[in-house]
Tab-separated table of C-alpha atoms in Angstrom:
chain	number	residue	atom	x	y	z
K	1	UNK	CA	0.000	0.000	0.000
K	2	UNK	CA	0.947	3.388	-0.906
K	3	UNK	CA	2.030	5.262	2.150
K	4	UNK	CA	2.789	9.020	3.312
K	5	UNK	CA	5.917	9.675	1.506
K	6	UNK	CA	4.275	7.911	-1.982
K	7	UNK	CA	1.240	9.829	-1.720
K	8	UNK	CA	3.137	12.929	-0.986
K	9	UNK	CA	5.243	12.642	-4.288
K	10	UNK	CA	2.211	12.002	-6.213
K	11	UNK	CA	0.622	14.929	-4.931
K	12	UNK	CA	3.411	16.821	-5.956
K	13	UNK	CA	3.070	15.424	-9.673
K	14	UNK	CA	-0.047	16.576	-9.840
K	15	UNK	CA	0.590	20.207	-8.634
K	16	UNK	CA	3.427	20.133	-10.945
K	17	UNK	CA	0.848	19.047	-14.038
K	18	UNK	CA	-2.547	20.905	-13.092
K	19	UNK	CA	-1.955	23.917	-10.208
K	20	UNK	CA	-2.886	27.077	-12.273
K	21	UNK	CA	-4.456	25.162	-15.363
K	22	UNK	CA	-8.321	25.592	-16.246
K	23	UNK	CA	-10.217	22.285	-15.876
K	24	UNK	CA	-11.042	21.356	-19.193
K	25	UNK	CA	-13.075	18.209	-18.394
K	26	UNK	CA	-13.498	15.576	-15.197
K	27	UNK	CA	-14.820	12.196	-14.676
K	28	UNK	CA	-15.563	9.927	-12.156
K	29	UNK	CA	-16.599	6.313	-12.218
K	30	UNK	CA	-17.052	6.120	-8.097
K	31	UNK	CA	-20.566	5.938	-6.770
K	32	UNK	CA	-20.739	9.395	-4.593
K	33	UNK	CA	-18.227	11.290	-6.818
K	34	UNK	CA	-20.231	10.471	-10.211
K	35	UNK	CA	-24.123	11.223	-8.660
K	36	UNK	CA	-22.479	14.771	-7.282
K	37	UNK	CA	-20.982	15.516	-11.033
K	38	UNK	CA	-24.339	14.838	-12.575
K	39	UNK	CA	-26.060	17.114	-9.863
K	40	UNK	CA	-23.379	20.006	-10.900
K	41	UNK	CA	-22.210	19.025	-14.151
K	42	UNK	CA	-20.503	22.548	-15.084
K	43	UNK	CA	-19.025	22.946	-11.369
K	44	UNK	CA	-15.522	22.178	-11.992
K	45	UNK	CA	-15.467	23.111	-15.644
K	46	UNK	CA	-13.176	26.565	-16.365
K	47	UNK	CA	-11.739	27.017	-12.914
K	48	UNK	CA	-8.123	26.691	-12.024
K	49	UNK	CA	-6.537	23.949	-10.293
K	50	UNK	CA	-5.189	25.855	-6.778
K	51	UNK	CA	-3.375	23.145	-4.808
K	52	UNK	CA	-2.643	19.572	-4.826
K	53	UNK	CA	-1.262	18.275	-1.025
K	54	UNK	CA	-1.081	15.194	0.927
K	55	UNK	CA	-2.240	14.949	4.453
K	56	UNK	CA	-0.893	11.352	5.441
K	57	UNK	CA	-2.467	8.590	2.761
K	58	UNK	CA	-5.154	11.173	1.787
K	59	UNK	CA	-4.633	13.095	-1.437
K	60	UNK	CA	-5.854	16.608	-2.152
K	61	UNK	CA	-6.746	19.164	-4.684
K	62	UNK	CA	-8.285	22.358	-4.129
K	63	UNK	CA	-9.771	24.601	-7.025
K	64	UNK	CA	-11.560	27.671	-7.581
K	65	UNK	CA	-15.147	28.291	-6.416
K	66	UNK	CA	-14.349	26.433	-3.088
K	67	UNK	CA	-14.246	23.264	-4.951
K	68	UNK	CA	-12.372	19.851	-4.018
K	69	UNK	CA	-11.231	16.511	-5.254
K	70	UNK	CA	-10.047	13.693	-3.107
K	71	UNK	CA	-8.197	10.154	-3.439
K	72	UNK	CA	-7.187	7.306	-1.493
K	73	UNK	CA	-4.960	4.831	-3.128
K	74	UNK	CA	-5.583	1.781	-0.847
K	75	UNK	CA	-3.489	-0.794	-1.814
K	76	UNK	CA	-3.497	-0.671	-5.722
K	77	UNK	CA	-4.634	3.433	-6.388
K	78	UNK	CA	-2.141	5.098	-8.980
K	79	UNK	CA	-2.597	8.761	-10.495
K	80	UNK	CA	-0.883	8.909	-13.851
K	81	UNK	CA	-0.236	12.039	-15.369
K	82	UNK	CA	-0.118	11.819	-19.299
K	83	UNK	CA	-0.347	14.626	-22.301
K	84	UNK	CA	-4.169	15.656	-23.172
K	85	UNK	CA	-3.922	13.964	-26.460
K	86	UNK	CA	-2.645	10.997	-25.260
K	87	UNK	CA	-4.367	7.856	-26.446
K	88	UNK	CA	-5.311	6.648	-22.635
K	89	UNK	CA	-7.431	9.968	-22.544
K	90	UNK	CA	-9.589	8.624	-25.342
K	91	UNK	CA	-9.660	4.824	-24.378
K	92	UNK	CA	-10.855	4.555	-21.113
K	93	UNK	CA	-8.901	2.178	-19.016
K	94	UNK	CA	-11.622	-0.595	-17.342
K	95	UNK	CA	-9.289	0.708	-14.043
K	96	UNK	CA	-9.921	4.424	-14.400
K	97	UNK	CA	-11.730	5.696	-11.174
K	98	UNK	CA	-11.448	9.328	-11.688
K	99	UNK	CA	-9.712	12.048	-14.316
K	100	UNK	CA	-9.155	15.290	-14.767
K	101	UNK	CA	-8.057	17.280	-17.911
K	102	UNK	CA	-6.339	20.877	-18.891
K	103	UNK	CA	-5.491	21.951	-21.624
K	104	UNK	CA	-1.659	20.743	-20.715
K	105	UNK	CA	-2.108	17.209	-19.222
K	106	UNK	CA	-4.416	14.946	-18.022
K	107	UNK	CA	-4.523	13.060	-14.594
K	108	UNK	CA	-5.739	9.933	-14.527
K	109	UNK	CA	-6.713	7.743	-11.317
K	110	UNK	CA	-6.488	4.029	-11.747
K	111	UNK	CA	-7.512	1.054	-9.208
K	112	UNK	CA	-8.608	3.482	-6.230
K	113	UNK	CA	-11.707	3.100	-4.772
K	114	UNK	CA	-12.057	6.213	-3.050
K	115	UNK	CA	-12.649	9.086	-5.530
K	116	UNK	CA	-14.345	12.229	-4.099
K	117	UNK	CA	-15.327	16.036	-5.795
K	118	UNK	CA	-17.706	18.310	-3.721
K	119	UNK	CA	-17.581	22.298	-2.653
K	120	UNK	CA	-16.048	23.467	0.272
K	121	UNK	CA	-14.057	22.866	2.946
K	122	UNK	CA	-13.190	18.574	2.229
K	123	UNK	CA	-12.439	18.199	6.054
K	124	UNK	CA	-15.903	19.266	6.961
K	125	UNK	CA	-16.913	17.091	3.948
K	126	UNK	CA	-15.431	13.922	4.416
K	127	UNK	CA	-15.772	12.131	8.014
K	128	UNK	CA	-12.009	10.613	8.411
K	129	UNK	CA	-10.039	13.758	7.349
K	130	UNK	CA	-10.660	15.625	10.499
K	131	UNK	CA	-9.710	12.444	12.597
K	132	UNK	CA	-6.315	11.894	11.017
K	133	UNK	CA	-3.392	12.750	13.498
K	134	UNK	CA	-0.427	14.806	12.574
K	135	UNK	CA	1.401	14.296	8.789
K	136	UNK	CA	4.187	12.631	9.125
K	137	UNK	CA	5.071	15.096	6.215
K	138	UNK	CA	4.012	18.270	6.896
K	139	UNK	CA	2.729	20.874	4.571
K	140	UNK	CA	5.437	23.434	3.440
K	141	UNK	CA	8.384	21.707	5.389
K	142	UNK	CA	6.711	22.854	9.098
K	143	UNK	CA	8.091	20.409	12.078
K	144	UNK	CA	6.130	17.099	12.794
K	145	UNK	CA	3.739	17.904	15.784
K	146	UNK	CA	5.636	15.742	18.209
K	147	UNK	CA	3.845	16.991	20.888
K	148	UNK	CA	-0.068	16.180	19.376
K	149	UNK	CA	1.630	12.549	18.544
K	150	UNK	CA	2.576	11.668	21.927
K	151	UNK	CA	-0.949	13.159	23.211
K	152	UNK	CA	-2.100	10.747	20.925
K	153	UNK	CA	-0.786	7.747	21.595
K	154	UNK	CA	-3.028	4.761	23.647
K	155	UNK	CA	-1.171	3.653	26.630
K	156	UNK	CA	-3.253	0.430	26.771
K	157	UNK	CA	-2.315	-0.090	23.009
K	158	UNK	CA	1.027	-1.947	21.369
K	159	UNK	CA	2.909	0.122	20.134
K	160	UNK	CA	3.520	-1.760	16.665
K	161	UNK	CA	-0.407	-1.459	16.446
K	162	UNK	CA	-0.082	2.479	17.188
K	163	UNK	CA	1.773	3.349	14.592
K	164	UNK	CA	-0.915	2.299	12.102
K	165	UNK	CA	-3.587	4.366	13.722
K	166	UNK	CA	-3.835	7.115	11.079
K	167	UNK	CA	-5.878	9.039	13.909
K	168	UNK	CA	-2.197	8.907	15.848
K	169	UNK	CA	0.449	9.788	12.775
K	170	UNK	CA	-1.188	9.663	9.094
K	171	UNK	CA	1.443	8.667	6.558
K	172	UNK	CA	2.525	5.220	8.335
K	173	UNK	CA	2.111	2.089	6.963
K	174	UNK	CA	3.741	-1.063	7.444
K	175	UNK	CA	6.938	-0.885	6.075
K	176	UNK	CA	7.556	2.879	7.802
K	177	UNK	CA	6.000	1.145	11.054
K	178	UNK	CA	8.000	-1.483	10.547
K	179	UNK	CA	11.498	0.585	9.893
K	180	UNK	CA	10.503	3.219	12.227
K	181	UNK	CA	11.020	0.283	15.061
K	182	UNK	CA	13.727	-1.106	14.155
K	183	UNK	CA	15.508	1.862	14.376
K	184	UNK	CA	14.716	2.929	17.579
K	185	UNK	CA	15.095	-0.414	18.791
K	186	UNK	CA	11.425	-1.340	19.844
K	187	UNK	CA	9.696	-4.337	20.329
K	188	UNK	CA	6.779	-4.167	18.591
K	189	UNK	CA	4.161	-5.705	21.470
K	190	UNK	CA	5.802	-3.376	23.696
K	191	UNK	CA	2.895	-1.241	25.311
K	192	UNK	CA	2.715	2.198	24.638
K	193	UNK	CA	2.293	2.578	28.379
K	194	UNK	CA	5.616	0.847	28.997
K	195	UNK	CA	7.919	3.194	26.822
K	196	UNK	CA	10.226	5.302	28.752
K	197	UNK	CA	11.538	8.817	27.731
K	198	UNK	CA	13.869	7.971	25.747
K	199	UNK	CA	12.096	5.413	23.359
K	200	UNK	CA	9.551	8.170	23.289
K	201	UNK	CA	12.019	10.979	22.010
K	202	UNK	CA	13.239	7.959	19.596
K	203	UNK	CA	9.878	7.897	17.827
K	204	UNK	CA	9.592	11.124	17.970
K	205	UNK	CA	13.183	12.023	15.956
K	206	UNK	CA	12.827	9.014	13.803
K	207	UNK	CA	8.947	9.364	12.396
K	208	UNK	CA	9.505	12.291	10.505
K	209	UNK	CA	13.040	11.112	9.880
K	210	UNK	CA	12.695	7.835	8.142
K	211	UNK	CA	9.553	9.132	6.351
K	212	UNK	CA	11.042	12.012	4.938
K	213	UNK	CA	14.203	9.779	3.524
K	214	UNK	CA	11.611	7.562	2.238
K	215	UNK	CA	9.914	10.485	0.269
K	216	UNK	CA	13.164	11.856	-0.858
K	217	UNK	CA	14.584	8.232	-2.035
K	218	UNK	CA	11.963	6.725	-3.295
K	219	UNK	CA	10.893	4.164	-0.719
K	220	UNK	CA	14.523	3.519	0.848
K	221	UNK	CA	14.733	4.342	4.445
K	222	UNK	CA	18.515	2.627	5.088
K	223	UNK	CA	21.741	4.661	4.122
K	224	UNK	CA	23.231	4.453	1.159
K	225	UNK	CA	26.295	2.456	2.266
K	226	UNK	CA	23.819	0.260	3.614
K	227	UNK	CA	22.152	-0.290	0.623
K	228	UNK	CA	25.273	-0.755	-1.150
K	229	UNK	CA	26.433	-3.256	1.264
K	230	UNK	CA	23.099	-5.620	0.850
K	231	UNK	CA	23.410	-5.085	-3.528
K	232	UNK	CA	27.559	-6.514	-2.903
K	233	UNK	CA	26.595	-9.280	-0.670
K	234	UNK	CA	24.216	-12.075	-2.286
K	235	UNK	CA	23.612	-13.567	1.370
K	236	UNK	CA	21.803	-10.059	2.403
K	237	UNK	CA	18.913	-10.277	-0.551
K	238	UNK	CA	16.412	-12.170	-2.151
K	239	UNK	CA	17.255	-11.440	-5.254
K	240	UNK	CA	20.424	-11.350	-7.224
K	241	UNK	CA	20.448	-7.488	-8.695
K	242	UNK	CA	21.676	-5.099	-6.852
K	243	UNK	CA	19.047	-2.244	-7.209
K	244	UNK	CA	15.616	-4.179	-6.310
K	245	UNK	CA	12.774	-3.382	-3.770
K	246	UNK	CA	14.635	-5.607	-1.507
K	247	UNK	CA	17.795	-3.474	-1.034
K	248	UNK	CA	16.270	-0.479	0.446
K	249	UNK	CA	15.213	-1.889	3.864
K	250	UNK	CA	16.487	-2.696	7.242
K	251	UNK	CA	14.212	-5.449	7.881
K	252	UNK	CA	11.139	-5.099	6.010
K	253	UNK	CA	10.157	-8.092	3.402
K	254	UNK	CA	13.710	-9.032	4.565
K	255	UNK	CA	12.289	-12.234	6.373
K	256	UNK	CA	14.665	-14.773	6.660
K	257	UNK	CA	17.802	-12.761	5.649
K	258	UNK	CA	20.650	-11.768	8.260
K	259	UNK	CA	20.187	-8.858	9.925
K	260	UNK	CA	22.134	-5.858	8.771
K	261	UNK	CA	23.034	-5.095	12.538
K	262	UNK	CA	23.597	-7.980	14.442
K	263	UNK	CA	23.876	-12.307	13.977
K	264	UNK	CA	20.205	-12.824	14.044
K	265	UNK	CA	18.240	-13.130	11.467
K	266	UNK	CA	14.721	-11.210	10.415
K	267	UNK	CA	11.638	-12.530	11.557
K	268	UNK	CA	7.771	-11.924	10.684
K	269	UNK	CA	4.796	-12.483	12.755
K	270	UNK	CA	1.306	-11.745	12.455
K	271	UNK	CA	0.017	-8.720	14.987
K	272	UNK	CA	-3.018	-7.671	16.159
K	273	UNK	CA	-3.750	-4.187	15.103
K	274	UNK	CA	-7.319	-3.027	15.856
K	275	UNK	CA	-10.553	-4.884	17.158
K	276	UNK	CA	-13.839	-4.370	16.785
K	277	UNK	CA	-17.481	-5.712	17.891
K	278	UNK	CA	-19.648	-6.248	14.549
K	279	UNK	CA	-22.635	-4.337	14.671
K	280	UNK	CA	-25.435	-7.056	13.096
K	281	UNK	CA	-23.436	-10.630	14.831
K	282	UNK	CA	-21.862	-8.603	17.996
K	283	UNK	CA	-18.442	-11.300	17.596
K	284	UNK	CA	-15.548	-9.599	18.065
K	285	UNK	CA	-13.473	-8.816	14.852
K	286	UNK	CA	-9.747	-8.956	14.664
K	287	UNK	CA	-7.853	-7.214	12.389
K	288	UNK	CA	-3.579	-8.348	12.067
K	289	UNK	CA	-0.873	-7.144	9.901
K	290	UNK	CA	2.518	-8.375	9.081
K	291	UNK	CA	5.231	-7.445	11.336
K	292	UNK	CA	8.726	-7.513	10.301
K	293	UNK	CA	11.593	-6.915	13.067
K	294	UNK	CA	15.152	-8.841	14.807
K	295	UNK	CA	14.246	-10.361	17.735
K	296	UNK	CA	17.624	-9.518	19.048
K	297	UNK	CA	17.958	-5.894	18.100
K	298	UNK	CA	14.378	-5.169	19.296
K	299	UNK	CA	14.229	-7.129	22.345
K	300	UNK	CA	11.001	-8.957	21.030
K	301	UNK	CA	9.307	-10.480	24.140
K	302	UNK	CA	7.315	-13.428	22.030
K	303	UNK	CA	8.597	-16.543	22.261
K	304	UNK	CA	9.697	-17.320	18.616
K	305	UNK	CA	10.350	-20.621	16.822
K	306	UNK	CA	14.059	-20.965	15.647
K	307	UNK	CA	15.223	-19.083	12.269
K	308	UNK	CA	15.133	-20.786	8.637
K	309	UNK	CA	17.893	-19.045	7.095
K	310	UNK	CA	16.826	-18.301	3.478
K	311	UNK	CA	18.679	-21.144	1.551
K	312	UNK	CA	20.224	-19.852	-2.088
K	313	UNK	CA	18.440	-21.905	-4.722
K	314	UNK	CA	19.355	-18.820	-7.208
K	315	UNK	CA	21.209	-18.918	-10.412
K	316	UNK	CA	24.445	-16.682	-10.130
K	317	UNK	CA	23.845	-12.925	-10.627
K	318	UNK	CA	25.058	-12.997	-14.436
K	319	UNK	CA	21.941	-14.473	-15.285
K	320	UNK	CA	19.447	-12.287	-13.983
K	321	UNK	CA	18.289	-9.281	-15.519
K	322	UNK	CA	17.448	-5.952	-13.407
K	323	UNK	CA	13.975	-5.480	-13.077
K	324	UNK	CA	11.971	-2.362	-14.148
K	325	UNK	CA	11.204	-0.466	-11.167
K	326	UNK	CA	7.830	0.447	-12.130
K	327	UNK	CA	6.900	-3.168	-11.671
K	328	UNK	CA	8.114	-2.518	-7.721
K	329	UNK	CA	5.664	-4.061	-5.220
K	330	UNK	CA	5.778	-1.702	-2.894
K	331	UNK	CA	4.837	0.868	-5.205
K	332	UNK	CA	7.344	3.682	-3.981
K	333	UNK	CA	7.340	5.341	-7.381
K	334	UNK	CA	3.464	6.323	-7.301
């Protein structure tokens, strides 16, 4: 899933491509965003693009006439930004959830399913945009709210299931949550409660830290001698070229794999993130996500079973081809 620092540079692709340009024509193919264009079909037509910003996963455009349009990628969203008279404009991808054209380019949303347009202010609009908690990347280069973040935070709650809460810190998603704990050395059942001052300040120096490398590199949140040292060393990587997904990441989708710190090895577990009692059967719902951490480095309190080291079945590196990076699963270049 797309998080902070990918929406944030596609945000910034689209200010690049529309801020200032009339609104030629828009579309949208989701439910609510459709039934308000045919209620105010002329609305958006002739005014200027103003803005486009991020606030966490949430992307936003203002325009003139105290318009709005809003996305959420979700796992698979993408905007694409092509010429007007480009032939995508004229085919109509099945995927296409939402477009808008100027005169200069067209964007183009594919795979989201949250597509919103509407007049005035979009956080009186739209319920979960006045809930989210403090960008992890704010607006304009202003400091992280460290403060509101901390106020935030459940003592009662783990803090590897904390740092999902986009009502706590919108912009992180598992592999920042993931990265984010390594670094500061944090088991990720640890209670909230539990942390001391220092793991707090931790969190607070390295949230806006690692996600602002992460927006600046394209999804890598280790150094670059780091990175280097994983692409020279077959044993450190799943795969044999040097400049994959798998290269830019202390221990996230590194299970298996040495860690880059110490002589354990990187683990995944499945964690409980949120609960919640179903409104027609009253059961309890669970909701878990992936984990990734070193039990060593982070002190994990779970007892764990031993490693499987990941065992080379791979052709030498000669034979592989580097991947296109579009094709990344992670999608970093959104």
């Amino acid at each position: 899933m797309p998080e902070g620092p990918e929406v944030q540079r596609a945000a910034d692709r689209l200010h690049d491509a529309l801020a200032g340009r009339e609104i030629r024509a828009i579309g949208a193919r989701t439910k609510a965003a459709k039934a308000w264009l045919e209620e105010h079909p002329d609305a958006f037509v002739g005014r200027r693009v103003e803005r486009v910003t991020a606030h966490g996963k949430h992307l936003l455009g203002t325009v003139e006439g105290d318009l709005f349009f809003h996305s959420h990628f979700l796992m698979w969203g993408r905007w694409h930004v092509v010429a007007p008279d480009d032939p995508a404009v004229e085919t109509r991808d099945r995927r296409e959830r939402g477009r808008i054209v100027t005169d200069d380019a067209a964007a183009l949303l594919y795979s989201a399913p949250q597509f919103d347009v509407g007049r005035g202010d979009p956080y009186d609009v739209l319920p979960a945009l006045p809930r989210l908690g403090p960008d992890v990347l704010p607006e304009g280069g202003a400091a992280f709210d460290a403060d509101e973040f901390l106020r935030r935070l459940d003592p009662d709650r783990t803090i590897g299931a904390a740092l999902l809460d986009q009502t706590v810190a919108a912009g992180i998603g598992n592999y920042l949550r993931a990265e984010i704990l390594y670094v500061c050395r944090m088991d990720p059942w640890r209670l909230v409660g539990e942390l001391d001052d220092a793991e707090r300040a931790c969190l607070v120096l390295e949230v806006p830290r690692l996600c602002r490398l992460a927006y600046e590199r394209g999804g890598q949140t280790v150094p670059d001698a780091a990175r280097e040292r994983q692409a020279a060393d077959r044993d450190l990587r799943y795969s044999p070229h040097a400049h994959a997904w798998n290269t830019r990441h202390w221990v996230f989708r590194r299970t298996n794999l040495p860690c880059l710190t110490c002589d354990d090895y990187v683990r995944q577990k499945h964690q409980l993130t949120r609960e919640w009692t179903d409104d027609e059967t009253g059961e309890t719902v669970e909701k878990k996500r992936i984990i990734y951490f070193c039990p060593t480095c982070q002190g994990t309190s779970l007892a764990l079973k031993p490693p499987r080291p990941h065992k080379d079945r791979r052709p030498p590196d000669s034979e592989w081809a580097a991947p296109d990076e579009e094709t990344d699963p992670e999608g970093v270049d959104a």
